[in-house]
mmCIF file of C-alpha atoms in Angstrom:
data_model
loop_
_atom_site.group_PDB
_atom_site.id
_atom_site.type_symbol
_atom_site.label_atom_id
_atom_site.label_comp_id
_atom_site.label_asym_id
_atom_site.label_seq_id
_atom_site.Cartn_x
_atom_site.Cartn_y
_atom_site.Cartn_z
ATOM 1 C CA MET A 1 -20.057 -6.915 128.304
ATOM 2 C CA TYR A 2 -17.949 -5.406 131.112
ATOM 3 C CA TRP A 3 -17.585 -8.780 132.854
ATOM 4 C CA ILE A 4 -16.783 -10.637 129.636
ATOM 5 C CA ILE A 5 -13.972 -8.239 128.751
ATOM 6 C CA HIS A 6 -12.472 -8.595 132.233
ATOM 7 C CA LEU A 7 -12.863 -12.367 132.100
ATOM 8 C CA ILE A 8 -11.027 -12.625 128.771
ATOM 9 C CA ALA A 9 -8.322 -10.123 129.731
ATOM 10 C CA SER A 10 -7.559 -11.823 133.049
ATOM 11 C CA PHE A 11 -7.423 -15.235 131.380
ATOM 12 C CA ILE A 12 -5.014 -14.009 128.705
ATOM 13 C CA ALA A 13 -2.816 -12.196 131.244
ATOM 14 C CA SER A 14 -2.552 -15.234 133.511
ATOM 15 C CA ALA A 15 -1.955 -17.714 130.709
ATOM 16 C CA ALA A 16 0.610 -15.410 129.057
ATOM 17 C CA PHE A 17 2.567 -15.062 132.284
ATOM 18 C CA ALA A 18 2.424 -18.824 132.730
ATOM 19 C CA ILE A 19 4.066 -19.107 129.311
ATOM 20 C CA LEU A 20 6.725 -16.566 130.346
ATOM 21 C CA PHE A 21 7.396 -18.551 133.532
ATOM 22 C CA ASN A 22 7.817 -21.759 131.489
ATOM 23 C CA ALA A 23 4.833 -23.536 133.000
ATOM 24 C CA PRO A 24 4.077 -26.890 131.391
ATOM 25 C CA LYS A 25 1.858 -26.555 128.343
ATOM 26 C CA ARG A 26 -0.795 -28.829 129.795
ATOM 27 C CA THR A 27 -1.304 -26.417 132.725
ATOM 28 C CA LEU A 28 -1.861 -23.205 130.745
ATOM 29 C CA LEU A 29 -5.646 -23.519 130.778
ATOM 30 C CA GLN A 30 -5.708 -24.036 134.541
ATOM 31 C CA CYS A 31 -3.326 -21.104 135.068
ATOM 32 C CA GLY A 32 -5.691 -18.897 133.086
ATOM 33 C CA VAL A 33 -8.676 -20.180 135.046
ATOM 34 C CA SER A 34 -6.994 -19.420 138.373
ATOM 35 C CA GLY A 35 -6.380 -15.852 137.176
ATOM 36 C CA VAL A 36 -10.004 -15.525 136.122
ATOM 37 C CA ILE A 37 -11.189 -16.810 139.515
ATOM 38 C CA GLY A 38 -9.101 -14.255 141.371
ATOM 39 C CA TRP A 39 -9.966 -11.296 139.179
ATOM 40 C CA MET A 40 -13.695 -12.014 139.061
ATOM 41 C CA ILE A 41 -13.889 -12.388 142.854
ATOM 42 C CA TYR A 42 -11.907 -9.162 143.233
ATOM 43 C CA LEU A 43 -14.251 -7.252 140.922
ATOM 44 C CA LEU A 44 -17.343 -8.793 142.511
ATOM 45 C CA LEU A 45 -16.265 -7.772 146.001
ATOM 46 C CA LEU A 46 -15.335 -4.273 144.844
ATOM 47 C CA SER A 47 -18.731 -3.875 143.190
ATOM 48 C CA MET A 48 -20.364 -4.907 146.478
ATOM 49 C CA GLY A 49 -18.604 -2.017 148.236
ATOM 50 C CA MET A 50 -15.697 -3.872 149.864
ATOM 51 C CA GLU A 51 -12.328 -2.201 150.290
ATOM 52 C CA ALA A 52 -9.579 -3.037 147.803
ATOM 53 C CA VAL A 53 -7.324 -4.595 150.446
ATOM 54 C CA PHE A 54 -10.006 -6.998 151.706
ATOM 55 C CA SER A 55 -11.051 -7.811 148.154
ATOM 56 C CA THR A 56 -7.455 -8.618 147.278
ATOM 57 C CA VAL A 57 -7.011 -10.880 150.308
ATOM 58 C CA ALA A 58 -10.207 -12.787 149.510
ATOM 59 C CA ALA A 59 -9.404 -13.097 145.809
ATOM 60 C CA THR A 60 -5.837 -14.220 146.483
ATOM 61 C CA PHE A 61 -7.055 -16.733 149.049
ATOM 62 C CA LEU A 62 -9.347 -18.265 146.438
ATOM 63 C CA VAL A 63 -6.528 -18.262 143.870
ATOM 64 C CA GLY A 64 -4.427 -20.151 146.413
ATOM 65 C CA VAL A 65 -7.216 -22.652 147.059
ATOM 66 C CA ALA A 66 -7.679 -23.150 143.322
ATOM 67 C CA GLY A 67 -3.910 -23.555 142.991
ATOM 68 C CA GLN A 68 -3.919 -26.216 145.713
ATOM 69 C CA PHE A 69 -6.730 -28.050 143.942
ATOM 70 C CA PHE A 70 -5.092 -27.849 140.504
ATOM 71 C CA ALA A 71 -1.736 -28.909 141.954
ATOM 72 C CA ARG A 72 -3.212 -32.062 143.468
ATOM 73 C CA TRP A 73 -5.363 -32.839 140.446
ATOM 74 C CA TYR A 74 -2.626 -32.377 137.834
ATOM 75 C CA LYS A 75 0.314 -33.400 140.068
ATOM 76 C CA GLU A 76 2.238 -30.178 139.519
ATOM 77 C CA PRO A 77 3.728 -27.682 142.018
ATOM 78 C CA VAL A 78 1.282 -25.200 143.549
ATOM 79 C CA ILE A 79 3.463 -22.242 142.596
ATOM 80 C CA ILE A 80 2.712 -22.746 138.897
ATOM 81 C CA PHE A 81 -0.968 -22.028 139.414
ATOM 82 C CA SER A 82 -0.733 -19.470 142.215
ATOM 83 C CA VAL A 83 1.861 -17.212 140.550
ATOM 84 C CA ALA A 84 -0.071 -17.158 137.295
ATOM 85 C CA GLY A 85 -3.331 -16.623 139.184
ATOM 86 C CA ILE A 86 -2.196 -13.565 141.122
ATOM 87 C CA ILE A 87 -0.870 -11.717 138.073
ATOM 88 C CA PRO A 88 -4.134 -9.799 137.449
ATOM 89 C CA LEU A 89 -4.184 -8.744 141.125
ATOM 90 C CA VAL A 90 -0.642 -7.327 141.252
ATOM 91 C CA PRO A 91 -0.790 -3.525 141.706
ATOM 92 C CA GLY A 92 1.741 -2.726 138.993
ATOM 93 C CA GLY A 93 -0.178 0.294 137.737
ATOM 94 C CA LEU A 94 -0.237 1.818 141.206
ATOM 95 C CA ALA A 95 3.481 1.260 141.673
ATOM 96 C CA TYR A 96 4.154 2.870 138.297
ATOM 97 C CA ASP A 97 1.974 5.870 139.160
ATOM 98 C CA ALA A 98 3.744 6.231 142.524
ATOM 99 C CA MET A 99 7.172 6.269 140.882
ATOM 100 C CA ARG A 100 5.970 8.699 138.244
ATOM 101 C CA ARG A 101 4.674 11.062 140.945
ATOM 102 C CA PHE A 102 8.041 10.872 142.722
ATOM 103 C CA VAL A 103 9.820 11.840 139.505
ATOM 104 C CA GLU A 104 7.374 14.718 138.986
ATOM 105 C CA ASN A 105 8.067 15.949 142.569
ATOM 106 C CA GLU A 106 4.488 15.310 143.721
ATOM 107 C CA TYR A 107 5.611 13.643 146.924
ATOM 108 C CA ASN A 108 2.335 13.667 148.871
ATOM 109 C CA LEU A 109 0.446 11.829 146.152
ATOM 110 C CA ALA A 110 3.426 9.564 145.500
ATOM 111 C CA VAL A 111 3.555 8.428 149.124
ATOM 112 C CA GLN A 112 -0.197 7.745 149.152
ATOM 113 C CA LEU A 113 -0.001 5.672 145.970
ATOM 114 C CA ALA A 114 3.093 3.811 147.178
ATOM 115 C CA ALA A 115 1.416 2.996 150.502
ATOM 116 C CA GLN A 116 -1.656 1.687 148.708
ATOM 117 C CA ALA A 117 0.502 -0.454 146.397
ATOM 118 C CA PHE A 118 2.375 -1.760 149.440
ATOM 119 C CA LEU A 119 -0.883 -2.664 151.216
ATOM 120 C CA LEU A 120 -2.220 -4.470 148.160
ATOM 121 C CA SER A 121 1.051 -6.370 147.760
ATOM 122 C CA GLY A 122 0.931 -7.374 151.413
ATOM 123 C CA SER A 123 -2.654 -8.518 151.067
ATOM 124 C CA ILE A 124 -1.614 -10.764 148.175
ATOM 125 C CA ALA A 125 0.995 -12.346 150.433
ATOM 126 C CA ILE A 126 -1.513 -12.770 153.266
ATOM 127 C CA GLY A 127 -4.065 -14.438 150.991
ATOM 128 C CA LEU A 128 -1.509 -16.911 149.644
ATOM 129 C CA VAL A 129 -0.221 -17.734 153.127
ATOM 130 C CA LEU A 130 -3.757 -18.274 154.444
ATOM 131 C CA SER A 131 -4.607 -20.655 151.612
ATOM 132 C CA GLU A 132 -1.352 -22.571 152.118
ATOM 133 C CA VAL A 133 -1.909 -22.870 155.876
ATOM 134 C CA LEU A 134 -5.479 -24.054 155.353
ATOM 135 C CA GLY A 135 -4.289 -26.586 152.777
ATOM 136 C CA GLN A 136 -1.592 -27.901 155.116
ATOM 137 C CA LEU A 137 -4.052 -28.189 157.999
ATOM 138 C CA LEU A 138 -6.462 -30.205 155.892
ATOM 139 C CA ILE A 139 -3.700 -32.460 154.558
ATOM 140 C CA ARG A 140 -2.202 -33.009 157.987
ATOM 141 C CA ARG A 141 -5.525 -33.929 159.633
ATOM 142 C CA LYS A 142 -6.345 -36.677 157.186
ATOM 143 C CA PRO A 143 -3.373 -38.946 158.048
ATOM 144 C CA LEU A 144 -3.923 -38.348 161.776
ATOM 145 C CA ARG A 145 -7.464 -39.711 161.527
ATOM 146 C CA ILE A 146 -6.164 -42.786 159.770
ATOM 147 C CA GLN A 147 -3.585 -43.372 162.524
ATOM 148 C CA VAL A 148 -6.204 -43.011 165.250
ATOM 149 C CA ASN A 149 -8.485 -45.485 163.499
ATOM 150 C CA ARG A 150 -5.635 -47.986 163.104
ATOM 151 C CA GLN A 151 -4.711 -47.713 166.804
ATOM 152 C CA GLN A 152 -8.282 -48.364 167.874
ATOM 153 C CA GLN A 153 -8.473 -51.583 165.860
#
């Protein structure tokens, strides 16, 4: 039941943010699926004992790969799928708690929470960049092989 609730919640969150970002209606299902992929991988890695930062990088990388796939399949920009897919991974609760602790003059805890939120945000950026670089490498290699084959003939 735990996994089903998380699956449904991450799908709704991703699809709802896709609506807020004015994504095309025909991509809402895929946006929700990319959010589910990221959140389920994140939870799976956390349950296996991985650190939150590594889990976030891996989950975001897979969201980026799914976004690349959906973008090519549905001929839409990658950003539609990747932004909606990372929404469940964004550490908004941590950032809120950090700001609340600052307001309550609990500076030691506030700095710890802010640093953790910063690390998780950075790991989201790293995962998206890695997936984009991998996608560009794979796209770039394909035309080079075709050119080499044409020169040999």
